[in-house]
C-alpha cells in the first residue's frame, strides 16, 4: 500500500512543465540583463539625447533678427585662377563668375571679386543662411577647382549668446536624466584662453569653434557666447558636432533624418510600450505562471485549443516586451557598434516602428486573405474552371515581379504614404494565398467529392464541410507565406513613406548609420519568426485531427 | 424496381457511352453490370442517381421518372458506394456513416443507434471503431465503413461501383460473402458494377453483360454460363464456364441422399446384403450412434475377410468425403484429386448424408439447363 503511494508520487514528479521552466529561466535572464543595462545607464559619461533650443539672452538681438541689407564675404581657398577678372560687378556684367552668381542667387545687387574673397551684397529680408547655401555651388563651379572650399561669415554688429539645453524630460528609457557634468557643478570660462586651458569638455569645444568667446557649462545646459560677426547657424552646428563627438550617444540633429513623414506618427497603434527590464521580467514571470497553471489544470484534458492559444499569447507578449525594451536595443547595438555616435533612432522607439509595421502587415493581410481565399475558391468551381490555367500562370509569373517595382509603380500613381504601401503589399501577398488555396482545393481527392455528391450533399455543403477543412493546412501554409513575405516587403514601404521598420533602415542607409539598419532589420526578422510561429499554432489548431494522422 | 427505357448517354465530345439501354432491375435483387473496361457500366449506374445527366430516354424508379425529385433529394434516397470509398478523412467513422442521416435531419439519438447498428452489421466493433478516423483503418475495414455509409439512411436502392475492387483477393472474398449475408437481411435493390466475372457470378441474382454501351445479355448467372448469347459473351465468361457453372451448384441439391451404408458393428453377411440391395461397388461404414463416416469397404475385400473391420478401409471423413454445402466444382476437384468415381457427402459434423458420382456431375453440365430437373438442382451460391 505505502509502496504503491510512493511509486505514484514518484511518477507524478517525473512530469515537468518544461514550458513553464523555460519561461522561468528567461525571466531570470531578463532580470540579470535588465539590471545590467540599467546600471550601465547610470554611468556618468552617458548623456543620452539632447534637445536643442536657441534662446537669445538679449531680447534686442534675436537670432532671427531682421536683416534688411547685408553683405556676405566668401573666403576662397585656394585663390581664384588668374583668368577670372577681379573687380565689382552689377547685374549687367559679362564676367562669367559674377554672371553665374547673379543667375543662381535671387535678389542680389552687387558682386565683388577679389583673389581670395567674393563679396555678395543683397537687400532683402532673407535669412543669410540661404544665401550661403545658394552661393556655394556657383562659386565652386566658377572657380573650376575641385579643391575649393568656402568659408563664410556674416557681417553683423551685435555679439550674440546662444543657450543649449538638454531635454528636461525624463530620459525615455527610464528615470535617468542626462547630465553634462555632475550634479551641483558649474564650469565658467569668460575668455577663449580660459577655455583652452579648461576641462576636457571645454577644451574640446573651444578647439572646434573658433568664434567662441565664452562658455558656461551647467549640469544640463550650455551657454555660449560667440564673436561678433560669426554665423550663428554655423556656431550651432559646430557645437552640435562637438557635443556629438564628445558624447558618443548624443543625438542632436533630428532634422537630418530622412523619410520621417508626419502622417506616419498618427497611425501608431495604441500599444503601451514596456519600458524597462522590470516589466519584461514581470511578464516572463506571469507567462511562467500561465504555463504552470495550464500544465496542472489541463494535463488531463484534450488541450488542442487552450494550450496552443496560451502559448501564442505568451510568446507574443514576450516578443512585444523585448521590442519595448529600449535599453536592451541600445545595449545590444552598442556591443555591435562600440564606436558609433548614434545607436537608437531619434524619431521613434522600436515598438513604435514595429506597431506601424504590424499595422501594415495586418491591414494588408486583412484584405489579402479573404480576397485570396475567395478568388481561389471561385476559380476552382466548375463554372469558372476554364480560368484556372490562366490564373495559375498569372499567379506564378506574378511572383517574379520584384516588390520594389510594385512599390515604385504605386508611388507616382497614388502618391506616398500608407495606402500605396498597402496596395503593393496586397498585390504581392495575394499570390501565395491564391496559389495555395487553389493547390489545396485541387488536391482534395476527387473521389471524396464524388462520393459526397453521390450521397446528396449540395455544392456549398461540399465546399464548407469537405473541401475547405481538408485543404485547410495547405491554405494556412499560403497565408503563412503571404504574411511572412509581407513582413519583409513592408520594410520597403518606408521608401514611399509608409512608416514601419523600414524607416530606420532607410535613414540608416541614407546617413550611413549602420546601427539604424540593424535596428530595423533585427526586429523585422524577429517579427517574421514570431508571426510564423503564431500562424503555425493557428494552423495546428485548424487542421482537422483526422488529417494529422499520417497514412 | 429500376427501369432503364431507351437510355442514351452522349458525352459533350460526341462519344456515346451508353446507347439505347433497356434494363429492368427487380425489387430486392442484385443486378450486376459487367463488361470490359469503358463499356459504359459506370455511366449507366451514375445516371440512376443523376450524377450524370441522361441524354435521352428515361430511368424509372418504382415507376416514377428519377427526374421528379431534385437531384440532391434523390441521391439521399439511394445508397452509393465506390471502389475508392471516398471516406471523409477529417471526420470520424461514426460521422462518416451519419452523413446522410444528418442531411435528412434525423435526431442525434436515432443517428447514434443507427451508426452502431450498421457498424455491427458490417462486422466492426462499434466501441472500437466509432471514434476512429478513416486513416486509422485497413483497406478492408474502410470498405466495410463505405458499405455501412451507403446503408446509412436505409435506402431501398444501392449503387455500388466495383466496391471490392481495391482490396486484396482474400479480403475481397470475405467482404463478398459478408455482403451477401447482409443482403439476405436487408433485401435492397442493388446495382453492382464489376469487371470480374467470378464476382459477378457470385454476387449477381442477374447479370447484365454490356459492350460498347449496349446490353448484350441479361440473365441469371447459370443461364449466361450455360447459354452465352454469342461469341462475345462466351469469350467474356471464359473457356472454363462449365467449371464456373459447377461452382454455382450445391452438392446437397445434386447428391444421392440414400447411400449404401453399414454400421461399424454390422456383420459381413449384413454388408453383403447391402451390396445386393444397392447394386453398389462400395459400401460406406458409419458409426452406429451418430452416423459419422468411418470408412468404406469394397465388394472384393468381403470375399477374403471374415470380419467387416478387417475388410474396411478406415479413414477420417475429412480425407475422403465432401461437405454437403460445398459446390459441385469443389466436389469435382476432390474426386479428380483422389481418383474417386463416387464420393461420400457429409454434413459439417461428418455424418454421412449421401453420395455423389462423377457421372452425375457430367450429366448436369451436358444437360439442357432449361429442363425442370436441373433448374431445381441449380441454386445460387449464397
Ligand atoms: N466525361 C466524359 N467525356 C467523354 N467520354 C467519357 C466521359 N466519361 C466517360 N467517358 C467515356 O465513356 C466510356 C464509358 O465510361 P464508363 O462508364 O466509366 O466505363 P466503365 O464501363 O469502365 O465504367 C469510356 O469509353 C469513357 O472513355
Ligand atoms: Mg467504371
PDB file of N, CA, C and O and ligand atoms in Angstrom, chain B residues 11-13 15 17 36-44 193, ligand 1:
ATOM      1  N   UNK B  11     -21.655  11.940 -74.464  1.00  0.00           N
ATOM      2  CA  UNK B  11     -20.841  12.960 -73.795  1.00  0.00           C
ATOM      3  C   UNK B  11     -20.658  14.157 -74.709  1.00  0.00           C
ATOM      4  O   UNK B  11     -20.840  14.037 -75.929  1.00  0.00           O
ATOM      5  N   UNK B  12     -20.327  15.313 -74.145  1.00  0.00           N
ATOM      6  CA  UNK B  12     -20.196  16.537 -74.955  1.00  0.00           C
ATOM      7  C   UNK B  12     -19.249  16.361 -76.138  1.00  0.00           C
ATOM      8  O   UNK B  12     -19.407  17.013 -77.164  1.00  0.00           O
ATOM      9  N   UNK B  13     -18.269  15.464 -76.017  1.00  0.00           N
ATOM     10  CA  UNK B  13     -17.352  15.272 -77.139  1.00  0.00           C
ATOM     11  C   UNK B  13     -17.939  14.380 -78.237  1.00  0.00           C
ATOM     12  O   UNK B  13     -17.254  13.988 -79.168  1.00  0.00           O
ATOM     13  N   UNK B  15     -19.095  11.316 -77.886  1.00  0.00           N
ATOM     14  CA  UNK B  15     -18.966   9.874 -77.650  1.00  0.00           C
ATOM     15  C   UNK B  15     -20.214   9.313 -76.976  1.00  0.00           C
ATOM     16  O   UNK B  15     -20.689   9.850 -75.988  1.00  0.00           O
ATOM     17  N   UNK B  17     -21.500   6.800 -74.741  1.00  0.00           N
ATOM     18  CA  UNK B  17     -21.041   5.817 -73.755  1.00  0.00           C
ATOM     19  C   UNK B  17     -22.117   4.785 -73.482  1.00  0.00           C
ATOM     20  O   UNK B  17     -21.818   3.627 -73.213  1.00  0.00           O
ATOM     21  N   UNK B  36     -16.323  -5.246 -70.463  1.00  0.00           N
ATOM     22  CA  UNK B  36     -14.942  -4.775 -70.488  1.00  0.00           C
ATOM     23  C   UNK B  36     -14.856  -3.300 -70.093  1.00  0.00           C
ATOM     24  O   UNK B  36     -15.852  -2.587 -70.131  1.00  0.00           O
ATOM     25  N   UNK B  37     -13.671  -2.890 -69.732  1.00  0.00           N
ATOM     26  CA  UNK B  37     -13.474  -1.516 -69.292  1.00  0.00           C
ATOM     27  C   UNK B  37     -13.908  -0.540 -70.383  1.00  0.00           C
ATOM     28  O   UNK B  37     -13.627  -0.736 -71.553  1.00  0.00           O
ATOM     29  N   UNK B  38     -14.627   0.498 -69.962  1.00  0.00           N
ATOM     30  CA  UNK B  38     -15.057   1.518 -70.913  1.00  0.00           C
ATOM     31  C   UNK B  38     -16.345   1.192 -71.635  1.00  0.00           C
ATOM     32  O   UNK B  38     -16.742   1.911 -72.547  1.00  0.00           O
ATOM     33  N   UNK B  39     -17.045   0.127 -71.229  1.00  0.00           N
ATOM     34  CA  UNK B  39     -18.252  -0.261 -71.956  1.00  0.00           C
ATOM     35  C   UNK B  39     -19.472   0.518 -71.487  1.00  0.00           C
ATOM     36  O   UNK B  39     -20.551   0.366 -72.025  1.00  0.00           O
ATOM     37  N   UNK B  40     -19.318   1.353 -70.444  1.00  0.00           N
ATOM     38  CA  UNK B  40     -20.437   2.197 -70.033  1.00  0.00           C
ATOM     39  C   UNK B  40     -21.135   1.752 -68.765  1.00  0.00           C
ATOM     40  O   UNK B  40     -22.215   2.224 -68.458  1.00  0.00           O
ATOM     41  N   UNK B  41     -20.519   0.875 -67.988  1.00  0.00           N
ATOM     42  CA  UNK B  41     -21.143   0.402 -66.754  1.00  0.00           C
ATOM     43  C   UNK B  41     -21.328   1.546 -65.759  1.00  0.00           C
ATOM     44  O   UNK B  41     -22.427   1.795 -65.259  1.00  0.00           O
ATOM     45  N   UNK B  42     -20.210   2.227 -65.483  1.00  0.00           N
ATOM     46  CA  UNK B  42     -20.257   3.305 -64.505  1.00  0.00           C
ATOM     47  C   UNK B  42     -21.214   4.399 -64.972  1.00  0.00           C
ATOM     48  O   UNK B  42     -22.025   4.908 -64.189  1.00  0.00           O
ATOM     49  N   UNK B  43     -21.130   4.715 -66.249  1.00  0.00           N
ATOM     50  CA  UNK B  43     -22.013   5.750 -66.775  1.00  0.00           C
ATOM     51  C   UNK B  43     -23.475   5.373 -66.546  1.00  0.00           C
ATOM     52  O   UNK B  43     -24.267   6.178 -66.067  1.00  0.00           O
ATOM     53  N   UNK B  44     -23.812   4.118 -66.869  1.00  0.00           N
ATOM     54  CA  UNK B  44     -25.200   3.682 -66.683  1.00  0.00           C
ATOM     55  C   UNK B  44     -25.612   3.813 -65.227  1.00  0.00           C
ATOM     56  O   UNK B  44     -26.686   4.327 -64.908  1.00  0.00           O
ATOM     57  N   UNK B 193     -21.668  -2.856 -59.987  1.00  0.00           N
ATOM     58  CA  UNK B 193     -20.803  -2.817 -61.169  1.00  0.00           C
ATOM     59  C   UNK B 193     -19.512  -3.575 -60.873  1.00  0.00           C
ATOM     60  O   UNK B 193     -18.937  -3.421 -59.788  1.00  0.00           O
TER      61      UNK B 193
HETATM   62  N1  LIG C   1     -16.831  12.914 -69.297  1.00  0.00           N
HETATM   63  C1  LIG C   1     -16.614  12.098 -70.345  1.00  0.00           C
HETATM   64  N2  LIG C   1     -16.439  12.613 -71.579  1.00  0.00           N
HETATM   65  C2  LIG C   1     -16.218  11.804 -72.621  1.00  0.00           C
HETATM   66  N3  LIG C   1     -16.154  10.478 -72.563  1.00  0.00           N
HETATM   67  C3  LIG C   1     -16.321   9.907 -71.356  1.00  0.00           C
HETATM   68  C4  LIG C   1     -16.543  10.689 -70.177  1.00  0.00           C
HETATM   69  N4  LIG C   1     -16.672   9.851 -69.132  1.00  0.00           N
HETATM   70  C5  LIG C   1     -16.519   8.610 -69.628  1.00  0.00           C
HETATM   71  N5  LIG C   1     -16.314   8.651 -70.957  1.00  0.00           N
HETATM   72  C6  LIG C   1     -16.136   7.504 -71.823  1.00  0.00           C
HETATM   73  O1  LIG C   1     -17.313   6.743 -71.743  1.00  0.00           O
HETATM   74  C7  LIG C   1     -17.000   5.376 -71.781  1.00  0.00           C
HETATM   75  C8  LIG C   1     -17.701   4.652 -70.678  1.00  0.00           C
HETATM   76  O2  LIG C   1     -17.154   5.063 -69.443  1.00  0.00           O
HETATM   77  P1  LIG C   1     -17.504   4.300 -68.079  1.00  0.00           P
HETATM   78  O3  LIG C   1     -18.974   4.216 -67.943  1.00  0.00           O
HETATM   79  O4  LIG C   1     -16.774   4.948 -66.999  1.00  0.00           O
HETATM   80  O5  LIG C   1     -16.891   2.864 -68.337  1.00  0.00           O
HETATM   81  P2  LIG C   1     -16.793   1.602 -67.384  1.00  0.00           P
HETATM   82  O6  LIG C   1     -17.654   0.588 -68.021  1.00  0.00           O
HETATM   83  O7  LIG C   1     -15.375   1.182 -67.400  1.00  0.00           O
HETATM   84  O8  LIG C   1     -17.265   2.002 -66.031  1.00  0.00           O
HETATM   85  C9  LIG C   1     -15.499   5.248 -71.733  1.00  0.00           C
HETATM   86  O9  LIG C   1     -15.039   4.923 -73.023  1.00  0.00           O
HETATM   87  C10 LIG C   1     -15.026   6.603 -71.362  1.00  0.00           C
HETATM   88  O10 LIG C   1     -13.825   6.910 -72.019  1.00  0.00           O
END
